[in-house]
CSV table of C-alpha atoms in Angstrom, one decimal:
chain,number,residue,atom,x,y,z
A,1,ILE,CA,87.1,166.1,45.7
A,2,GLU,CA,87.5,167.7,42.3
A,3,LEU,CA,85.7,170.8,43.5
A,4,LEU,CA,88.2,171.4,46.3
A,5,GLY,CA,90.9,172.9,44.1
A,6,LYS,CA,89.4,176.4,44.0
A,7,TYR,CA,89.5,176.6,47.8
A,8,LEU,CA,93.2,175.7,48.1
A,9,SER,CA,96.5,177.5,47.9
A,10,GLY,CA,100.2,176.9,48.5
A,11,ASN,CA,101.3,173.3,49.3
A,12,ALA,CA,97.7,172.1,49.5
A,13,TYR,CA,97.0,173.3,46.0
A,14,CYS,CA,100.3,171.7,44.7
A,15,PHE,CA,99.2,168.4,46.2
A,16,PHE,CA,95.7,168.7,44.6
A,17,GLU,CA,97.2,169.7,41.2
A,18,HIS,CA,99.7,166.8,41.2
A,19,ASP,CA,97.6,163.9,42.7
A,20,ILE,CA,94.1,164.9,41.5
A,21,LEU,CA,94.6,166.8,38.3
A,22,ASP,CA,97.8,165.3,36.9
A,23,LEU,CA,97.6,161.7,38.2
A,24,GLY,CA,93.9,161.4,38.4
A,25,GLN,CA,94.0,159.8,41.8
A,26,LYS,CA,90.5,158.8,43.2
A,27,TYR,CA,90.3,159.3,47.0
A,28,THR,CA,87.5,159.2,49.5
A,29,LEU,CA,87.3,162.5,51.4
A,30,THR,CA,89.0,160.8,54.4
A,31,GLU,CA,91.8,159.4,52.2
A,32,TYR,CA,92.3,162.8,50.5
A,33,PHE,CA,92.8,164.6,53.8
A,34,GLU,CA,95.2,161.9,55.1
A,35,HIS,CA,97.3,162.1,52.0
A,36,LEU,CA,97.1,165.9,52.0
A,37,PHE,CA,98.3,165.9,55.6
A,38,ASP,CA,101.2,163.6,54.8
A,39,TYR,CA,102.2,165.8,51.8
A,40,VAL,CA,102.0,169.1,53.7
A,41,PHE,CA,103.5,168.2,57.1
A,42,PRO,CA,106.9,166.5,57.8
A,43,ALA,CA,106.9,162.7,58.5
A,44,ASP,CA,107.7,163.4,62.2
A,45,PHE,CA,105.1,166.1,62.8
A,46,TRP,CA,103.4,164.3,65.6
A,47,MET,CA,106.7,163.6,67.3
A,48,GLN,CA,107.7,167.3,67.0
A,49,GLN,CA,104.3,168.3,68.5
A,50,ARG,CA,104.8,165.7,71.3
A,51,ASP,CA,108.2,167.1,72.1
A,52,LYS,CA,106.8,170.6,72.3
A,53,PHE,CA,104.0,169.4,74.6
A,54,ASP,CA,106.5,167.5,76.8
A,55,THR,CA,108.8,170.6,77.1
A,56,CYS,CA,106.1,173.2,77.3
A,57,GLU,CA,106.7,175.8,80.1
A,58,GLN,CA,104.3,178.5,81.3
A,59,GLU,CA,105.3,181.7,79.6
A,60,TRP,CA,101.8,183.1,79.5
A,61,SER,CA,98.8,183.7,81.8
A,62,VAL,CA,97.3,180.5,83.3
A,63,MET,CA,94.4,180.5,80.9
A,64,ASP,CA,96.7,181.1,77.9
A,65,PHE,CA,99.0,178.3,79.0
A,66,LEU,CA,96.1,175.9,79.4
A,67,HIS,CA,94.8,176.9,76.0
A,68,HIS,CA,98.2,176.3,74.4
A,69,LEU,CA,98.4,172.9,76.0
A,70,HIS,CA,95.0,172.0,74.6
A,71,GLU,CA,96.0,173.2,71.1
A,72,LEU,CA,99.2,171.0,71.2
A,73,ALA,CA,97.2,168.1,72.6
A,74,ASP,CA,94.7,168.4,69.7
A,75,THR,CA,97.5,168.2,67.1
A,76,ILE,CA,98.9,165.1,68.8
A,77,GLY,CA,95.6,163.3,69.2
A,78,ASP,CA,96.5,160.4,71.5
A,79,LEU,CA,96.6,162.4,74.8
A,80,GLU,CA,94.1,162.0,77.6
A,81,ASP,CA,92.9,164.7,79.9
A,82,LYS,CA,95.2,163.4,82.6
A,83,ASP,CA,98.2,164.1,80.4
A,84,ILE,CA,97.1,167.7,80.0
A,85,VAL,CA,96.6,168.1,83.7
A,86,LEU,CA,100.0,166.7,84.5
A,87,ALA,CA,101.6,169.0,82.0
A,88,PHE,CA,99.7,171.9,83.4
A,89,TRP,CA,101.0,171.3,86.9
């Protein structure tokens, strides 16, 4: 974890500097990324992404729209293929 600092910038580096360097927190890699995510993104990030997914309208080509739905679904995490198909239609 201590080696990650040189690859970070912005908010990610601020988190690293505060939690790892200043406070000396010891995280597993999974814990580190979970805490980093909570630090960088708002608490309701998944809710915001779900709202975007639920209200998404086709403003692009068919393939671009499908790609956009998949990107949103990836950030939400708890969607199944059938949810993407329903949003697509």
